[in-house]
Coordinates of C-alpha atoms and ligand atoms in Angstrom, one line a residue:
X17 CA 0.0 0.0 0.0
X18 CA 1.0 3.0 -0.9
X19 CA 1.7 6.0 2.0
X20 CA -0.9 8.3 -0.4
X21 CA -3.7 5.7 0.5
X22 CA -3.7 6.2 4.1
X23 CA -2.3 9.7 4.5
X24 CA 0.2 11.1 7.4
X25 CA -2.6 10.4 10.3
X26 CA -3.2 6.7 9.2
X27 CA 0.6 6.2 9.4
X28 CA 0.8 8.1 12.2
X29 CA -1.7 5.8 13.9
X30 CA 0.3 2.4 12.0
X31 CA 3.1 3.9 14.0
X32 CA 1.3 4.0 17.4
X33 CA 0.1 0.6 16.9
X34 CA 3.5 -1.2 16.3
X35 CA 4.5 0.9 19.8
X36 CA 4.2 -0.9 22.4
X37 CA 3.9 1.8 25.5
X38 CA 7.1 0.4 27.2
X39 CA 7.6 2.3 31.1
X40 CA 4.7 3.0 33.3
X41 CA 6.5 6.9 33.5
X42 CA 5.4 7.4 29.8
X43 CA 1.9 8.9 30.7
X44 CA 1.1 10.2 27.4
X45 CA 2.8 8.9 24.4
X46 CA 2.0 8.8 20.3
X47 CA -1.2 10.9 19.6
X48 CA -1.3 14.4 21.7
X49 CA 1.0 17.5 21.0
X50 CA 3.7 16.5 22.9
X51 CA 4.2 13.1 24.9
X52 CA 4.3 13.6 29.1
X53 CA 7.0 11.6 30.9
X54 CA 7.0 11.2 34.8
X55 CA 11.0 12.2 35.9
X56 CA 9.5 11.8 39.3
X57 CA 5.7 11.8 41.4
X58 CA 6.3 15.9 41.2
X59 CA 8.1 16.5 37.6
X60 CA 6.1 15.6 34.4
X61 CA 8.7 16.6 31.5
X62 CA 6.8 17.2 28.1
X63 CA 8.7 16.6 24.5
X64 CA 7.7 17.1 21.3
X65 CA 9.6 17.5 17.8
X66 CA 8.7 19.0 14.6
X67 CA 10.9 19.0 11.3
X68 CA 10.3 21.8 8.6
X69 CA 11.5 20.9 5.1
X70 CA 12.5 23.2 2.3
X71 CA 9.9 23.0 -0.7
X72 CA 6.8 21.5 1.6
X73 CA 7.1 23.6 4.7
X74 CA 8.7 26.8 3.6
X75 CA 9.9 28.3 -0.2
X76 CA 13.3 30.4 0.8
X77 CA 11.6 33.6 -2.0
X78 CA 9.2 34.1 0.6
X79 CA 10.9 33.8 3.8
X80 CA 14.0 35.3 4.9
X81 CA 16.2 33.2 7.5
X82 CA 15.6 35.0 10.6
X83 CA 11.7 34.4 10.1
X84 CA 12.6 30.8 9.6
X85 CA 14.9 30.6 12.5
X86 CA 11.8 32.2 14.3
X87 CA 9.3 29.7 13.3
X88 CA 11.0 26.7 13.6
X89 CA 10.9 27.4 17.2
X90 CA 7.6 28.9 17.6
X91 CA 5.8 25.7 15.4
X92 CA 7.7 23.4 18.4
X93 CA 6.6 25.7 21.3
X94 CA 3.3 25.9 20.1
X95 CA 2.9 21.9 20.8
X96 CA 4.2 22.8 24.6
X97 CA 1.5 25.5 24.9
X98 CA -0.9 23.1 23.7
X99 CA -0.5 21.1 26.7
X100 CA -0.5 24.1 28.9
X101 CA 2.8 23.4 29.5
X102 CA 6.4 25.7 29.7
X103 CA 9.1 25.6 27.3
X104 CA 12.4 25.1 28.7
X105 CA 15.0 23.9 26.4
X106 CA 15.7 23.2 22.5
X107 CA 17.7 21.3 20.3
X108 CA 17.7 21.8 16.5
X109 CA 19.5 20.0 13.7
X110 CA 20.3 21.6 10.5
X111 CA 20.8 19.6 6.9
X112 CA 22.2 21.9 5.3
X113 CA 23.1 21.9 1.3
X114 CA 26.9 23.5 0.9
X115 CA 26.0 27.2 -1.0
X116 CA 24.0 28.0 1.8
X117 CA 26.2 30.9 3.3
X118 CA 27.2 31.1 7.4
X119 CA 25.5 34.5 7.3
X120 CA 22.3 33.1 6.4
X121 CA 22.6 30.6 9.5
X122 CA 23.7 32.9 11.8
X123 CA 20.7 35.0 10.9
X124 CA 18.4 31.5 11.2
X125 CA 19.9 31.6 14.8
X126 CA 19.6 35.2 15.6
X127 CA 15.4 34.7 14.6
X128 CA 15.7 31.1 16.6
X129 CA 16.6 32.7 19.4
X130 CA 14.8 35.7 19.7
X131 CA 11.7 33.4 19.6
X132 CA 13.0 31.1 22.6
X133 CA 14.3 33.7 24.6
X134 CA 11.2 35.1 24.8
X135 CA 9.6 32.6 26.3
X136 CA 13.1 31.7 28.8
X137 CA 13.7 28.6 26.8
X138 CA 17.5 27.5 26.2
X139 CA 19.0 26.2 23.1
X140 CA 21.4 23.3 24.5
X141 CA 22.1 21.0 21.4
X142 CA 21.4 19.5 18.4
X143 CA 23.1 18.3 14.9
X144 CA 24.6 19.8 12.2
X145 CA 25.6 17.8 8.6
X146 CA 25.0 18.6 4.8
X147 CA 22.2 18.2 2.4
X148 CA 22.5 17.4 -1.4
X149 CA 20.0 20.1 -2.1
X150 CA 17.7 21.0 0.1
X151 CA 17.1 22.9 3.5
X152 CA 16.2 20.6 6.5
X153 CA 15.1 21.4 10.0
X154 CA 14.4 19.6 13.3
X155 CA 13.8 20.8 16.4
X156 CA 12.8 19.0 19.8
X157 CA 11.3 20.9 22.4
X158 CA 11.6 20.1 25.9
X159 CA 9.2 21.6 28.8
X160 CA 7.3 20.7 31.7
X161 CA 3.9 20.7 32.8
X162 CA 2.2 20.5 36.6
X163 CA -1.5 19.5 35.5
X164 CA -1.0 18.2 31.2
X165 CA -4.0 19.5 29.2
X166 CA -4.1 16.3 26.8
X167 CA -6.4 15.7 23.3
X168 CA -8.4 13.0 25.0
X169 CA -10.9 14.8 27.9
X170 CA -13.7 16.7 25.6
X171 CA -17.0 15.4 26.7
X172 CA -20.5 15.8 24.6
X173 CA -21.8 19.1 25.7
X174 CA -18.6 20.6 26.4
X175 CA -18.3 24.6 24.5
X176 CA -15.2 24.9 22.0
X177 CA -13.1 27.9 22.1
X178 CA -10.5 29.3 20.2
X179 CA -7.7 32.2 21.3
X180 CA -7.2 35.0 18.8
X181 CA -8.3 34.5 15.2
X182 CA -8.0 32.1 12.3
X183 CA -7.3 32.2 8.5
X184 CA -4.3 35.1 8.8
X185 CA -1.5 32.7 8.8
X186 CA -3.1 31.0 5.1
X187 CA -4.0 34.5 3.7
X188 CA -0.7 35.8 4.4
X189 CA 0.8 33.0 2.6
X190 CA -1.7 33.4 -0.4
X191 CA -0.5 37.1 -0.6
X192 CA 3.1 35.8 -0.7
X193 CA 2.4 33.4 -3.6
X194 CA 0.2 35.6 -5.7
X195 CA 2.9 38.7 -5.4
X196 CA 0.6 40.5 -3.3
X197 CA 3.1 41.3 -0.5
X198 CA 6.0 41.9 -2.4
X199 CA 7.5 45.3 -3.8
X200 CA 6.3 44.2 -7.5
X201 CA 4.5 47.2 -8.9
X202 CA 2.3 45.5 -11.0
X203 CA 0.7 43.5 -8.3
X204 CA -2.1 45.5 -8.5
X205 CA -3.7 45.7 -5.2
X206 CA -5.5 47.3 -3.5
X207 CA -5.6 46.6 0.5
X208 CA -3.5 48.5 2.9
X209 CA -0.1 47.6 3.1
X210 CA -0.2 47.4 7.0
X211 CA -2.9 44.8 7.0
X212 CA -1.0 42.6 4.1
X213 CA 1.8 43.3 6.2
X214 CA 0.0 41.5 9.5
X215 CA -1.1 39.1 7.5
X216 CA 2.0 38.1 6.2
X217 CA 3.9 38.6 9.5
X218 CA 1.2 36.2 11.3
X219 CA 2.5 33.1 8.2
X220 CA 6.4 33.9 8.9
X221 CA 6.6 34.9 12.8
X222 CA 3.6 33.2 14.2
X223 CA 3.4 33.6 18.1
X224 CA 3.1 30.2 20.2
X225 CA 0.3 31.3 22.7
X226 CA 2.3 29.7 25.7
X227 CA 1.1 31.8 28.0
X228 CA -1.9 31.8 27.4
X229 CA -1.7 28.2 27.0
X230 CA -0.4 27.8 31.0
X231 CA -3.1 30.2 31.8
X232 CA -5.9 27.8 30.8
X233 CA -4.3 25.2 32.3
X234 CA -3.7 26.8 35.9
X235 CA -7.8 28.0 35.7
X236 CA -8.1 24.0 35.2
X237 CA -11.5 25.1 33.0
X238 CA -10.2 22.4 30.1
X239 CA -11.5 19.6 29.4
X240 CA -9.0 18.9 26.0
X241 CA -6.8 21.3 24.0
X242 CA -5.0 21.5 20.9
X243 CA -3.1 23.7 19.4
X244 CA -4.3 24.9 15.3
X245 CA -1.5 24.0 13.2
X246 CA -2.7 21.9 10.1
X247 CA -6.1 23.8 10.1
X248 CA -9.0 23.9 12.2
X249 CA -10.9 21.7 10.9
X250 CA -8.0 18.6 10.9
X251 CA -7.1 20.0 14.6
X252 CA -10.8 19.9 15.6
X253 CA -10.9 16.5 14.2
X254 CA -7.9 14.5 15.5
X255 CA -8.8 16.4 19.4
X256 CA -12.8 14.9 18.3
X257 CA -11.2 11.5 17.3
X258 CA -8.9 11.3 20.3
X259 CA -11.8 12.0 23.0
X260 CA -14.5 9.7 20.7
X261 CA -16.7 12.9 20.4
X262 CA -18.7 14.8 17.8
X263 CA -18.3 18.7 17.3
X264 CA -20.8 21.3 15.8
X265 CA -19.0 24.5 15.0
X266 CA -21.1 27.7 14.3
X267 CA -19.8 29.5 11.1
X268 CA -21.0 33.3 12.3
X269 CA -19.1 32.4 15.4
X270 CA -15.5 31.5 13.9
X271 CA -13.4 34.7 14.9
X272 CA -11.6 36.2 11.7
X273 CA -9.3 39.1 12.2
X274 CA -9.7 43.3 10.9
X275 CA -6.8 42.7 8.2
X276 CA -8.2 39.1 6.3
X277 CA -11.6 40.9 5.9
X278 CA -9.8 43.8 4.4
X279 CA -7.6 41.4 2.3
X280 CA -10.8 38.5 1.6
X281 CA -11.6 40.4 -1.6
X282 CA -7.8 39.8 -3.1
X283 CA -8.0 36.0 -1.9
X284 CA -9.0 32.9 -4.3
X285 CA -11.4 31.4 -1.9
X286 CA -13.8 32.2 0.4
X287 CA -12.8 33.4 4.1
X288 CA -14.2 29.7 5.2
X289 CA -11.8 27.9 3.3
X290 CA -8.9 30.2 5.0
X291 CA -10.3 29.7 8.8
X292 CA -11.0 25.2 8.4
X293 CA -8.1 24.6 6.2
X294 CA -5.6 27.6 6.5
X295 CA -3.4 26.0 9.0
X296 CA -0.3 27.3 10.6
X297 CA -2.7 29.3 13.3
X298 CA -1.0 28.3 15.9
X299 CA -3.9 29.3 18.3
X300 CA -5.3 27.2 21.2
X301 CA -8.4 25.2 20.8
X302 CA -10.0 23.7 24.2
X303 CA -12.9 22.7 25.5
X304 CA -14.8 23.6 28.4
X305 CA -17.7 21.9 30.8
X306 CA -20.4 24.0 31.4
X307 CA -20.2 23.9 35.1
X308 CA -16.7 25.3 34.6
X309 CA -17.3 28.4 31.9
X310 CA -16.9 31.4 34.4
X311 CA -13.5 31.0 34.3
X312 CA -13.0 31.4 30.9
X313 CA -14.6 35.1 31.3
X314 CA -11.6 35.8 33.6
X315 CA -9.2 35.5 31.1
X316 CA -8.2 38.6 29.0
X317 CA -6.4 37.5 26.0
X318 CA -8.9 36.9 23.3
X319 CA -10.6 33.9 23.1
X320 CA -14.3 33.1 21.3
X321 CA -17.0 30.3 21.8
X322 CA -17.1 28.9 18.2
X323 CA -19.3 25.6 18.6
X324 CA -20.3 22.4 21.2
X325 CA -19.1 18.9 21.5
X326 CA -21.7 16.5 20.6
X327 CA -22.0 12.6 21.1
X328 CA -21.0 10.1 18.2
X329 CA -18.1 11.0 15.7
X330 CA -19.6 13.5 13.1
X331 CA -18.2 17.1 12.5
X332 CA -20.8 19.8 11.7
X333 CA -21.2 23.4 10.1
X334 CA -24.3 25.3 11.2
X335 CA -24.7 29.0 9.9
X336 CA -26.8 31.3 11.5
X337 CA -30.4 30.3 10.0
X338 CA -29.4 26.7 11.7
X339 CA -28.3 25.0 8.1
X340 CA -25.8 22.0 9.2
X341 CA -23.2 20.6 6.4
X342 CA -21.0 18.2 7.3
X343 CA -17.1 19.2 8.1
X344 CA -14.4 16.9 6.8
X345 CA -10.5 17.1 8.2
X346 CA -9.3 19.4 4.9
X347 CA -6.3 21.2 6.7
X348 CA -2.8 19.9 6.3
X349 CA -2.2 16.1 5.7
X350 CA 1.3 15.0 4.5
X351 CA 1.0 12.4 1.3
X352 CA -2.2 13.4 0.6
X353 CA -3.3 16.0 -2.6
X354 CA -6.8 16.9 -1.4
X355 CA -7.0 19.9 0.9
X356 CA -3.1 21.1 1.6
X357 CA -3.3 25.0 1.6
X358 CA -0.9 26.6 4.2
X359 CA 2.4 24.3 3.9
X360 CA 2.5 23.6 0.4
X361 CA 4.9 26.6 -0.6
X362 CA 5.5 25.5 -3.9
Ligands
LIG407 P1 1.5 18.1 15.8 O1 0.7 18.5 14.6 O2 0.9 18.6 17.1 O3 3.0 18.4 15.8 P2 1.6 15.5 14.7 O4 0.4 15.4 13.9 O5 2.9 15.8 14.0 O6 1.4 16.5 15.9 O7 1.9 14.2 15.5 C1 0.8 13.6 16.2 C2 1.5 12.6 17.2 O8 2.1 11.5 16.5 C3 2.5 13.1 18.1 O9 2.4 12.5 19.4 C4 3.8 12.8 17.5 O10 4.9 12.7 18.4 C5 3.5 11.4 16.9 N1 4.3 11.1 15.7 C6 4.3 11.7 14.5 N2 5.2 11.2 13.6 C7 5.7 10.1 14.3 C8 6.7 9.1 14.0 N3 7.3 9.1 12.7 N4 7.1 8.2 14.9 C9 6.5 8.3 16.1 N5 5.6 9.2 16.5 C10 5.2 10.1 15.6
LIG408 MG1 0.2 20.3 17.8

């Protein structure tokens, strides 16, 4: 069978299969953001890796190296933040292909580090060899956690929230592609530079919401969480398939920012299509009991109710006149053609 027949989650779940879970200390292994490891009864450690690959994850035209420097750490602390953990050390190994010049890694380091230092993390190894052609990265995050918010709690009834707002990261790439954002005069355009600016900035330098991430974990008002990398509706999906729940999301509700309805006009598809199968977000999603939503209204980063979870296993749309269509997991999926937006840079 080919790896284009089952996709990168039906491998992925292959993988877990063949793993047998082999320490009692691995608490949470194969399937969440990052896997939880008991050091001791008091010290849970959290790891998670995430390569980014020259030509699938990023197109060197559109990204200069100290936004890929910043990325590559913020995509890795993202899957921290997504546990409600903190970030605490890095490694990252380079492949690098030999005309690549030291300035441009130095810069890669200077953006790597101005992401992690941000958040207190260190930078304490890693590996560095050459590539016949192309640009490879892997980093591996380390971090720790008191209380893990893991993929598997959401419970039918539970709201669904998202931090912030969806779609940006996709449109900004769009704009990238199309010419949009760059200084070519005949890209004829006609939406304020600032706001292709923000959009653009939200693709290259996304922010890992780890704080905000620790903050719904210490108010202990989760039931699940996530974090929106390979587009909301894949995310909603795996965090649906890992707690054997339903979701119905309610499109007036999904939160879309001032600068992608300014820009919606200049994009191929409709704002929808940016917001379920974008990706590269890197926002929180979570779910709440109802007995536990007053603490959400305590917190005061920005964070909207955009649906319920619902018994059985099916993913729904409702618009405002109450019309359900059926969602399917269109964000990122390595190996497969239908649905890749935000990643595939080529
Ligand atoms: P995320 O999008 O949050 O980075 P992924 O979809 O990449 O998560 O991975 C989902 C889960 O599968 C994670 O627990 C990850 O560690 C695990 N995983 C992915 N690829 C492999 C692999 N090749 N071998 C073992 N585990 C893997
Ligand atoms: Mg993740």
């Amino acid at each position: 069978m080919k790896l284009s027949n089952i996709g990168e989650f039906g491998l992925i779940h292959a993988i877990q299969k063949l793993s047998v879970r082999r320490s009692p200390d691995t608490m949470i292994g194969i399937g969440d953001d990052a896997a939880v490891l008991k050091l001791s009864p008091s010290v849970l450690l959290l790891a998670s890796t995430d390569m980014l690959i020259e030509g699938v994850h990023f197109d060197l035209s559109f990204t200069d190296y100290y936004s890929l420097g910043w990325k590559s750490a913020a995509v890795n602390l993202s899957d921290i933040a997504a546990m409600g953990g903190t970030p605490r050390f890095c490694l990252t190994s380079l492949a690098l292909p030999a005309h690549i010049a030291v300035e441009a890694v130095k810069e890669y380091y200077r953006g790597f580090n101005g992401l992690i230092r941000k958040h207190k993390t260190a930078l304490v190894g890693g590996d560095t060899c050459s590539s016949k052609d192309r640009l490879v990265i892997s980093v591996t995050v380390l971090g720790e956690a008191k209380q893990p918010v893991t993929r598997t709690g959401a419970k039918q009834g539970d709201r669904i929230f998202v931090t912030g707002t969806l779609g940006d990261s996709g449109a900004g790439l769009e704009l990238l592609k199309s010419g949009a954002a760059g200084k070519d005069p005949k890209a004829k355009n006609n939406t304020p530079r600032s706001d292709i600016e923000k959009l653009v900035g939200k693709h290259l330098r996304p922010s890992p919401r780890v704080e905000w991430g620790s903050q719904i974990a210490r108010s202990g008002c989760a039931s699940s969480m996530i974090d929106v990398s390979d587009g909301l509706s894949s995310d909603l999906f795996h965090l649906c398939e890992e707690s054997r729940v339903g979701a119905v999301l309610r499109s007036d509700a999904l939160p879309i920012s001032g600068s992608f309805l300014k820009s919606a006009y200049r994009l191929q598809r409709s704002p929808l299509h940016y917001v379920l199968s974008g990706g590269e977000d890197y926002e929180l999603l979570f779910t709440v009991p109802l007995a536990r939503m007053k603490r959400v209204e305590a917190f005061t980063f920005p964070v909207t109710e955009i649906g319920m979870i619902t018994g059985g296993h099916k993913m729904v749309l409702m618009d405002a006149a109450g019309r359900k269509t059926a969602i399917r997991p269109t964000g990122y999926n390595h190996f497969s053609r239908i649905g890749n937006c935000a990643k595939q840079t080529l």
